[in-house]
XYZ file of N, CA, C and O in Angstrom:
604
model
N 196.169 118.343 250.866
C 195.938 119.409 251.868
C 196.302 119.099 253.180
O 196.633 119.807 254.110
N 196.447 117.943 253.254
C 196.908 117.031 254.404
C 198.058 117.584 255.153
O 198.003 117.884 256.549
N 199.057 117.934 254.421
C 200.395 118.242 254.962
C 200.006 119.678 255.120
O 200.665 120.129 256.082
N 199.296 120.849 254.515
C 199.135 122.185 254.524
C 198.449 122.309 256.433
O 198.752 123.034 257.346
N 197.509 121.434 256.623
C 196.805 121.087 258.141
C 198.102 120.548 258.910
O 197.884 121.226 260.068
N 198.781 119.885 258.662
C 199.807 119.315 259.519
C 200.730 120.230 260.087
O 201.347 120.435 260.980
N 201.260 121.189 258.969
C 202.183 122.175 258.927
C 201.783 123.212 259.975
O 201.771 123.846 261.118
N 200.112 123.553 259.816
C 199.569 124.596 260.789
C 199.699 124.291 262.105
O 199.738 125.103 263.038
N 199.012 123.052 262.263
C 198.901 122.436 263.630
C 200.769 122.285 264.163
O 200.541 122.703 265.634
N 201.322 121.949 263.660
C 202.919 121.903 264.176
C 203.243 123.209 264.584
O 203.814 123.429 265.590
N 202.978 124.366 263.645
C 203.452 125.551 263.781
C 202.867 126.097 265.149
O 203.441 126.805 265.924
N 201.602 125.993 265.339
C 200.827 126.405 266.439
C 201.502 125.836 267.677
O 201.512 126.525 268.524
N 201.581 124.243 267.692
C 202.187 123.600 269.022
C 203.600 124.608 269.089
O 203.896 124.575 270.513
N 204.076 124.738 268.240
C 205.841 125.201 268.343
C 205.596 126.915 269.157
O 206.253 127.300 269.761
N 204.496 127.547 268.648
C 204.403 128.979 269.051
C 203.930 128.743 270.653
O 204.638 129.593 271.367
N 203.251 127.671 270.860
C 202.629 127.709 272.379
C 203.961 127.418 273.160
O 204.164 127.556 274.124
N 204.922 126.078 272.593
C 205.924 125.969 273.385
C 206.978 126.823 273.627
O 207.380 127.293 274.569
N 207.061 127.951 272.481
C 208.041 128.988 272.464
C 207.683 129.954 273.681
O 208.148 130.713 274.359
N 206.345 130.198 273.863
C 205.803 131.265 274.739
C 205.561 130.639 276.216
O 205.350 131.612 276.966
N 205.482 129.244 276.168
C 205.498 129.001 277.337
C 206.127 129.011 278.791
O 207.501 129.381 278.460
N 205.740 129.739 279.721
C 206.189 129.987 280.876
C 206.480 131.508 280.687
O 207.344 132.102 281.803
N 206.291 132.179 279.545
C 206.344 134.011 279.691
C 205.340 134.366 280.649
O 204.506 134.027 280.629
N 205.678 135.420 281.451
C 204.791 135.912 282.204
C 204.006 137.025 281.515
O 204.321 137.466 280.216
N 202.741 137.523 282.209
C 201.989 138.317 281.256
C 202.963 139.565 280.911
O 202.495 140.056 279.884
N 203.747 140.005 281.808
C 204.400 141.087 281.498
C 205.535 140.762 280.322
O 205.382 141.789 279.669
N 205.832 139.971 280.423
C 206.985 139.503 279.015
C 206.040 139.365 277.701
O 206.449 140.073 276.718
N 205.005 138.717 277.745
C 204.162 138.826 276.812
C 203.457 140.039 276.063
O 203.444 140.224 275.084
N 203.546 140.900 277.140
C 203.251 142.524 276.537
C 204.240 143.378 276.192
O 204.226 144.556 275.871
N 205.770 142.777 276.918
C 206.732 143.987 276.573
C 207.099 144.234 274.773
O 207.200 143.206 274.093
N 207.544 145.549 274.741
C 207.715 145.553 273.440
C 209.169 146.417 273.274
O 209.339 147.612 273.915
N 209.780 145.493 272.835
C 211.745 145.767 273.164
C 211.795 146.930 271.975
O 211.075 147.368 271.118
N 212.920 147.651 272.572
C 213.116 148.920 271.670
C 213.492 148.311 269.855
O 214.074 147.148 269.732
N 212.864 149.027 269.170
C 213.128 148.405 267.548
C 211.913 147.758 267.095
O 211.530 147.539 266.121
N 211.004 147.360 268.015
C 209.882 146.715 267.549
C 208.393 147.514 267.877
O 208.554 148.432 268.664
N 207.521 147.158 266.903
C 206.102 148.000 267.179
C 205.208 147.376 267.964
O 204.172 147.939 268.172
N 205.255 146.067 268.294
C 204.335 145.196 268.765
C 205.340 144.363 269.866
O 206.329 144.286 270.073
N 204.248 143.395 270.486
C 205.033 142.392 271.536
C 204.030 140.941 270.858
O 203.662 140.770 270.081
N 204.553 139.957 271.375
C 204.464 138.659 271.845
C 203.034 138.257 271.629
O 202.600 137.828 271.059
N 201.843 139.160 272.806
C 200.804 138.659 272.823
C 200.208 139.181 271.585
O 198.948 138.698 270.980
N 200.364 140.370 271.119
C 199.775 140.801 269.675
C 199.589 140.124 268.666
O 199.060 139.827 268.066
N 201.381 139.601 268.516
C 201.549 138.501 267.542
C 200.753 137.236 267.485
O 200.156 136.815 266.487
N 200.632 136.949 268.704
C 199.828 135.607 268.672
C 198.409 135.814 268.255
O 197.755 135.024 267.503
N 197.741 136.848 268.693
C 196.312 137.286 268.839
C 196.188 137.679 267.127
O 195.363 137.102 266.534
N 196.992 138.230 266.602
C 197.230 138.567 265.133
C 197.111 137.337 264.324
O 196.469 137.235 263.223
N 197.988 136.192 264.528
C 197.944 134.971 264.050
C 196.552 134.421 263.965
O 196.102 134.173 263.114
N 195.982 134.286 265.022
C 194.706 133.820 265.174
C 193.576 134.387 264.276
O 192.874 133.888 263.405
N 193.759 135.778 264.317
C 192.540 136.522 263.444
C 192.839 136.545 262.141
O 191.771 136.502 261.289
N 194.102 136.974 261.570
C 194.330 136.382 260.327
C 194.072 135.226 259.956
O 193.574 135.333 258.580
N 194.360 134.008 260.353
C 193.789 132.975 259.579
C 192.261 133.076 259.726
O 191.716 132.440 258.683
N 191.789 133.440 260.634
C 190.059 133.646 260.505
C 189.775 134.610 259.189
O 188.981 133.976 258.517
N 190.385 135.585 258.848
C 189.694 136.610 258.183
C 190.515 136.085 256.391
O 189.433 136.025 255.762
N 191.225 135.424 256.556
C 191.887 134.487 254.985
C 190.978 133.971 254.869
O 190.808 133.368 253.539
N 190.585 132.642 255.709
C 189.870 131.468 255.411
C 188.465 131.815 255.482
O 187.866 131.265 254.495
N 187.857 132.285 256.319
C 186.385 132.606 256.584
C 185.695 133.677 256.059
O 184.910 133.473 255.162
N 186.437 134.743 256.492
C 185.768 135.967 256.125
C 185.891 136.024 254.287
O 184.685 136.722 253.829
N 187.010 135.859 254.006
C 186.991 135.795 252.310
C 186.336 134.995 251.654
O 186.135 134.927 250.519
N 185.942 134.008 252.329
C 184.878 133.028 251.833
C 183.566 133.453 252.107
O 182.290 132.695 251.860
N 183.447 134.567 252.770
C 181.816 134.771 252.810
C 181.179 134.207 254.242
O 179.965 134.227 254.577
N 182.119 133.462 255.100
C 181.774 132.918 256.576
C 181.966 133.617 257.639
O 182.755 134.668 257.382
N 181.228 133.601 258.654
C 181.436 134.466 259.946
C 182.924 133.647 260.592
O 183.032 132.481 260.567
N 183.445 134.641 260.868
C 184.690 134.121 261.346
C 184.384 133.768 262.976
O 183.372 133.846 263.850
N 185.191 132.510 263.762
C 184.894 131.888 264.727
C 185.849 132.601 265.986
O 186.078 131.662 266.868
N 185.898 133.896 265.967
C 186.805 134.856 267.186
C 186.080 135.875 267.287
O 185.378 136.386 265.965
N 186.064 136.432 268.480
C 185.420 137.766 268.657
C 185.957 139.191 267.889
O 186.827 138.955 267.224
N 184.773 139.813 267.278
C 184.770 140.870 266.397
C 185.986 141.895 267.177
O 186.634 142.398 266.252
N 185.700 142.005 268.449
C 186.805 142.928 268.995
C 188.116 142.306 268.908
O 189.383 143.175 268.617
N 188.557 141.199 268.880
C 189.647 140.585 268.999
C 190.293 141.091 267.521
O 191.389 141.053 267.254
N 189.724 140.767 266.730
C 189.936 141.004 265.089
C 190.048 142.560 265.030
O 191.305 142.800 264.333
N 189.277 143.536 265.315
C 189.616 144.782 265.364
C 190.829 145.313 266.135
O 191.428 145.849 265.420
N 190.874 144.746 267.123
C 192.682 144.924 267.783
C 193.652 144.658 267.457
O 194.910 144.841 267.760
N 193.656 143.481 266.596
C 194.756 142.715 266.031
C 195.060 142.505 264.630
O 195.865 141.852 264.134
N 194.296 143.190 263.618
C 194.226 143.168 262.318
C 195.444 143.534 261.826
O 195.904 144.539 262.318
N 195.709 143.582 260.175
C 197.026 144.201 259.813
C 196.738 145.325 259.893
O 195.668 146.321 260.066
N 197.832 146.110 260.264
C 197.811 147.622 260.530
C 197.921 148.314 261.765
O 197.795 149.478 261.975
N 197.349 147.314 262.710
C 197.162 147.759 264.209
C 198.390 147.546 265.089
O 199.452 147.101 264.653
N 198.354 148.296 266.331
C 199.254 148.191 267.376
C 198.739 147.744 268.316
O 197.558 148.201 268.611
N 199.708 147.309 269.544
C 198.821 147.042 270.662
C 198.523 148.159 271.435
O 199.129 149.387 271.254
N 197.061 147.946 271.900
C 196.790 149.319 272.308
C 195.976 148.882 273.822
O 195.720 149.954 274.790
N 196.156 147.749 274.351
C 195.910 147.334 275.803
C 196.364 145.795 276.114
O 196.905 145.160 275.078
N 196.541 145.498 277.143
C 196.974 144.521 277.790
C 195.798 143.247 277.817
O 194.897 143.638 278.357
N 196.187 141.974 277.499
C 195.097 141.086 277.833
C 195.352 140.794 279.343
O 196.411 140.992 280.260
N 194.164 140.477 280.190
C 194.539 139.671 281.210
C 195.112 138.210 281.011
O 195.032 137.725 280.104
N 195.440 137.714 282.108
C 195.826 136.067 282.059
C 194.511 135.675 281.366
O 194.931 134.433 280.559
N 193.524 135.620 281.652
C 192.243 134.737 281.629
C 192.165 135.046 280.021
O 191.709 134.257 279.335
N 192.016 136.375 279.658
C 192.179 136.783 278.263
C 192.811 135.863 277.224
O 192.589 135.513 276.130
N 194.374 136.109 277.940
C 195.305 135.353 276.906
C 195.100 133.940 276.766
O 195.028 133.397 275.885
N 194.568 133.412 277.631
C 194.222 131.895 278.189
C 193.380 131.756 276.698
O 193.488 130.534 276.025
N 192.467 132.289 276.841
C 191.194 132.204 275.599
C 191.876 132.515 274.134
O 191.657 131.651 273.486
N 192.894 133.178 274.015
C 193.695 133.460 272.669
C 194.331 132.256 272.380
O 194.325 131.744 271.398
N 195.069 131.633 273.654
C 195.806 130.597 273.533
C 194.822 129.097 272.886
O 195.347 128.329 272.268
N 193.487 129.410 273.520
C 192.739 128.090 273.015
C 192.306 128.129 271.643
O 192.484 127.333 271.132
N 192.059 129.530 270.996
C 191.693 129.873 269.656
C 192.972 129.005 268.933
O 192.513 128.389 267.940
N 194.211 129.767 269.333
C 195.301 129.236 268.717
C 195.301 127.789 268.339
O 195.440 127.097 267.304
N 195.230 127.111 269.585
C 195.485 125.551 269.719
C 194.290 124.750 268.811
O 194.181 123.872 268.169
N 192.682 125.363 269.120
C 191.965 124.718 268.627
C 191.410 124.967 267.103
O 190.724 123.768 266.443
N 191.521 126.337 266.702
C 190.963 126.420 265.346
C 191.463 125.880 264.261
O 190.864 125.677 262.999
N 192.704 125.212 264.313
C 193.457 124.538 263.100
C 192.549 123.314 262.665
O 192.055 122.623 261.693
N 192.127 122.518 263.829
C 191.047 121.428 263.536
C 189.882 121.602 263.140
O 189.206 120.944 262.320
N 189.386 122.855 263.528
C 188.007 123.368 263.319
C 188.064 123.533 261.508
O 187.163 123.196 260.617
N 189.302 124.344 261.430
C 189.613 124.828 259.924
C 189.356 123.341 259.037
O 188.986 123.158 257.956
N 190.392 122.217 259.665
C 190.176 121.303 258.544
C 188.928 120.556 258.311
O 188.687 120.105 257.346
N 188.408 120.699 259.612
C 186.827 119.794 259.638
C 185.942 120.730 258.838
O 185.265 120.116 257.875
N 185.956 121.690 258.517
C 185.139 122.681 257.633
C 185.713 122.684 256.472
O 184.663 122.444 255.283
N 186.872 122.788 255.928
C 187.641 122.196 254.840
C 186.811 120.940 254.130
O 186.461 120.792 252.995
N 186.859 119.908 255.082
C 186.354 118.724 254.510
C 185.159 118.674 254.380
O 184.363 117.750 253.451
N 184.356 119.571 255.254
C 182.708 119.316 255.007
C 182.390 120.139 254.033
O 181.185 120.099 253.550
N 183.486 120.856 253.418
C 182.987 121.593 252.012
C 182.571 122.957 252.250
O 181.833 123.268 251.095
N 182.500 123.569 253.256
C 181.730 124.700 253.619
C 182.743 126.073 252.643
O 181.862 127.056 252.583
N 183.536 125.854 252.410
C 184.348 126.931 251.748
C 184.153 127.052 250.407
O 185.019 126.621 249.481
N 182.854 127.459 249.880
C 182.471 127.167 248.163
C 182.910 128.461 247.825
O 182.910 128.271 246.270
N 183.014 129.420 248.264
C 183.349 130.640 247.318
C 184.553 131.444 247.833
O 184.688 131.357 249.325
N 185.102 131.920 247.090
C 186.264 132.712 247.888
C 186.669 134.096 246.781
O 186.507 134.107 245.882
N 186.738 135.686 247.717
C 187.060 136.463 247.211
C 188.221 136.713 247.146
O 189.250 136.593 248.048
N 188.708 137.043 245.863
C 190.209 137.053 245.793
C 190.760 138.273 246.331
O 190.193 139.445 246.645
N 192.035 138.124 246.903
C 192.643 138.869 247.890
C 193.989 139.443 247.545
O 194.761 138.279 247.663
N 194.697 140.055 247.061
C 196.145 140.488 247.075
C 196.798 140.822 248.098
O 196.251 141.705 248.759
N 197.776 140.187 248.462
C 198.368 140.399 249.902
C 199.295 141.477 249.897
O 199.714 141.796 248.627
N 199.903 141.905 250.968
C 200.910 142.911 250.935
C 202.296 142.460 250.642
O 203.116 142.961 250.189
N 202.237 140.924 250.480
C 203.689 140.517 250.175
C 203.632 140.152 248.649
O 204.867 139.470 248.056
N 202.713 140.365 247.824
C 202.856 140.078 246.556
C 202.068 138.697 246.367
O 201.551 138.703 245.054
N 201.465 138.207 247.012
C 200.485 136.667 246.583
C 199.325 137.232 246.363
O 198.946 138.124 247.052
N 198.842 136.542 245.456
C 197.301 136.630 245.356
C 196.520 135.597 245.794
O 196.788 134.348 245.113
N 195.741 135.654 246.839
C 195.161 134.495 246.861
C 193.807 134.311 246.202
O 193.179 135.446 246.113
N 193.446 133.370 245.890
C 192.151 133.179 244.768
C 191.446 131.688 245.339
O 190.483 131.605 244.351
N 191.765 131.050 246.018
C 190.926 130.081 246.668
C 191.297 129.658 247.776
O 192.252 130.092 248.809
N 190.617 129.043 248.635
C 190.878 128.646 250.180
C 191.886 127.752 249.928
O 192.827 127.808 251.238
N 192.619 126.850 248.930
C 193.599 126.134 248.993
C 194.789 127.401 249.083
O 195.805 126.897 249.770
N 194.512 128.052 248.200
C 196.015 129.173 248.376
C 195.896 129.812 249.633
O 197.346 130.253 250.246
N 194.773 130.306 250.078
C 194.946 131.065 251.624
C 195.349 130.239 252.482
O 196.084 130.652 253.282
N 195.098 128.755 252.553
C 195.714 127.822 253.725
C 197.312 127.835 253.416
O 198.073 128.091 254.503
N 197.569 127.815 252.167
C 199.214 127.740 252.200
C 199.897 129.246 252.461
O 200.907 129.031 253.048
N 199.154 130.276 252.202
C 199.616 131.646 252.412
C 199.817 131.795 253.850
O 200.697 131.783 254.479
N 198.524 131.537 254.351
C 198.458 131.697 255.929
C 199.653 130.828 256.706
O 200.128 131.549 257.465
N 200.229 129.496 256.006
C 201.240 128.964 256.770
C 202.250 129.718 256.860
O 203.365 129.851 257.649
N 202.852 130.046 255.594
C 203.832 131.235 255.451
C 203.610 132.441 256.413
O 204.843 132.833 256.853
N 202.615 133.106 256.537
C 202.442 134.221 257.068
C 202.522 133.860 258.685
O 203.371 134.725 259.359
N 202.252 132.693 259.132
C 202.405 132.507 260.668
C 203.814 132.266 260.773
O 204.402 132.502 262.215
N 204.589 131.675 259.927
C 205.982 131.317 260.093
C 206.927 132.630 260.293
O 207.702 132.782 261.019
N 206.423 133.794 259.567
C 206.986 135.214 259.754
C 206.661 135.623 261.022
O 207.537 135.876 261.849
N 205.581 135.534 261.781
C 205.252 135.769 263.148
C 205.620 135.086 263.894
O 206.026 135.807 265.066
N 206.099 133.921 263.886
C 206.873 132.812 264.798
C 208.098 133.459 264.791
O 208.857 133.487 266.066
N 208.950 133.786 263.970
C 209.943 134.283 263.754
C 210.140 135.643 264.472
O 211.225 135.749 265.510
N 209.227 136.512 264.293
C 209.081 137.655 265.214
C 208.899 137.091 266.757
O 209.545 137.838 267.508
N 208.101 136.598 266.964
C 207.834 136.215 268.633
C 209.178 135.664 269.002
O 209.630 136.037 270.327
N 210.016 134.771 268.367
C 211.145 134.105 268.923
C 212.422 135.456 268.902
O 213.195 135.347 269.943
N 212.231 136.344 268.293
C 213.156 137.411 268.093
C 212.782 138.408 269.533
O 213.424 138.715 270.329
N 211.597 138.519 269.765
C 210.981 139.159 270.854
C 211.197 138.436 272.118
O 211.864 139.331 273.055
N 210.972 137.070 272.067
C 211.454 136.354 273.121
C 212.543 136.442 274.032
O 212.924 136.745 275.027
N 213.701 136.576 273.181
C 214.981 137.035 273.642
C 215.347 137.947 274.092
O 216.399 138.379 274.709
N 214.543 138.982 273.741
C 214.717 140.456 274.277
C 213.916 140.749 275.717
O 214.059 141.763 276.096
N 212.996 139.920 275.834
C 212.249 139.928 276.793
C 212.572 139.300 278.178
O 212.025 138.937 279.221
């Protein structure tokens, strides 16, 4: 699993590098042909990891419920973050992978509720969820990079 955690941490560092220097306006711009923005994608990455790993393991998520409700699968951007709020989201993006690894090593993921994803993968353990989450985040990194070229 060490490799999976390394992939997660490196991809999140890459996301932070890709969005570095963007204005709050650029983070919230929705280019023609897109239905969301960079800020929504970053928050969606944060909350999806929490839902796939913690909630499906019967544990409390480590991010605010409001953030989850506004950025879960099937939602669209409904409000803009302030700069301070987005800094908090970036802090979660950067810090939660370490927490996940620590919690995994501590053995807190004892149960897992099977979950069929919209891509056809069926998650049936924390290990499959961690692997799938890396795939999911790669998709959203690609979207972020596309949007960045247009804002």
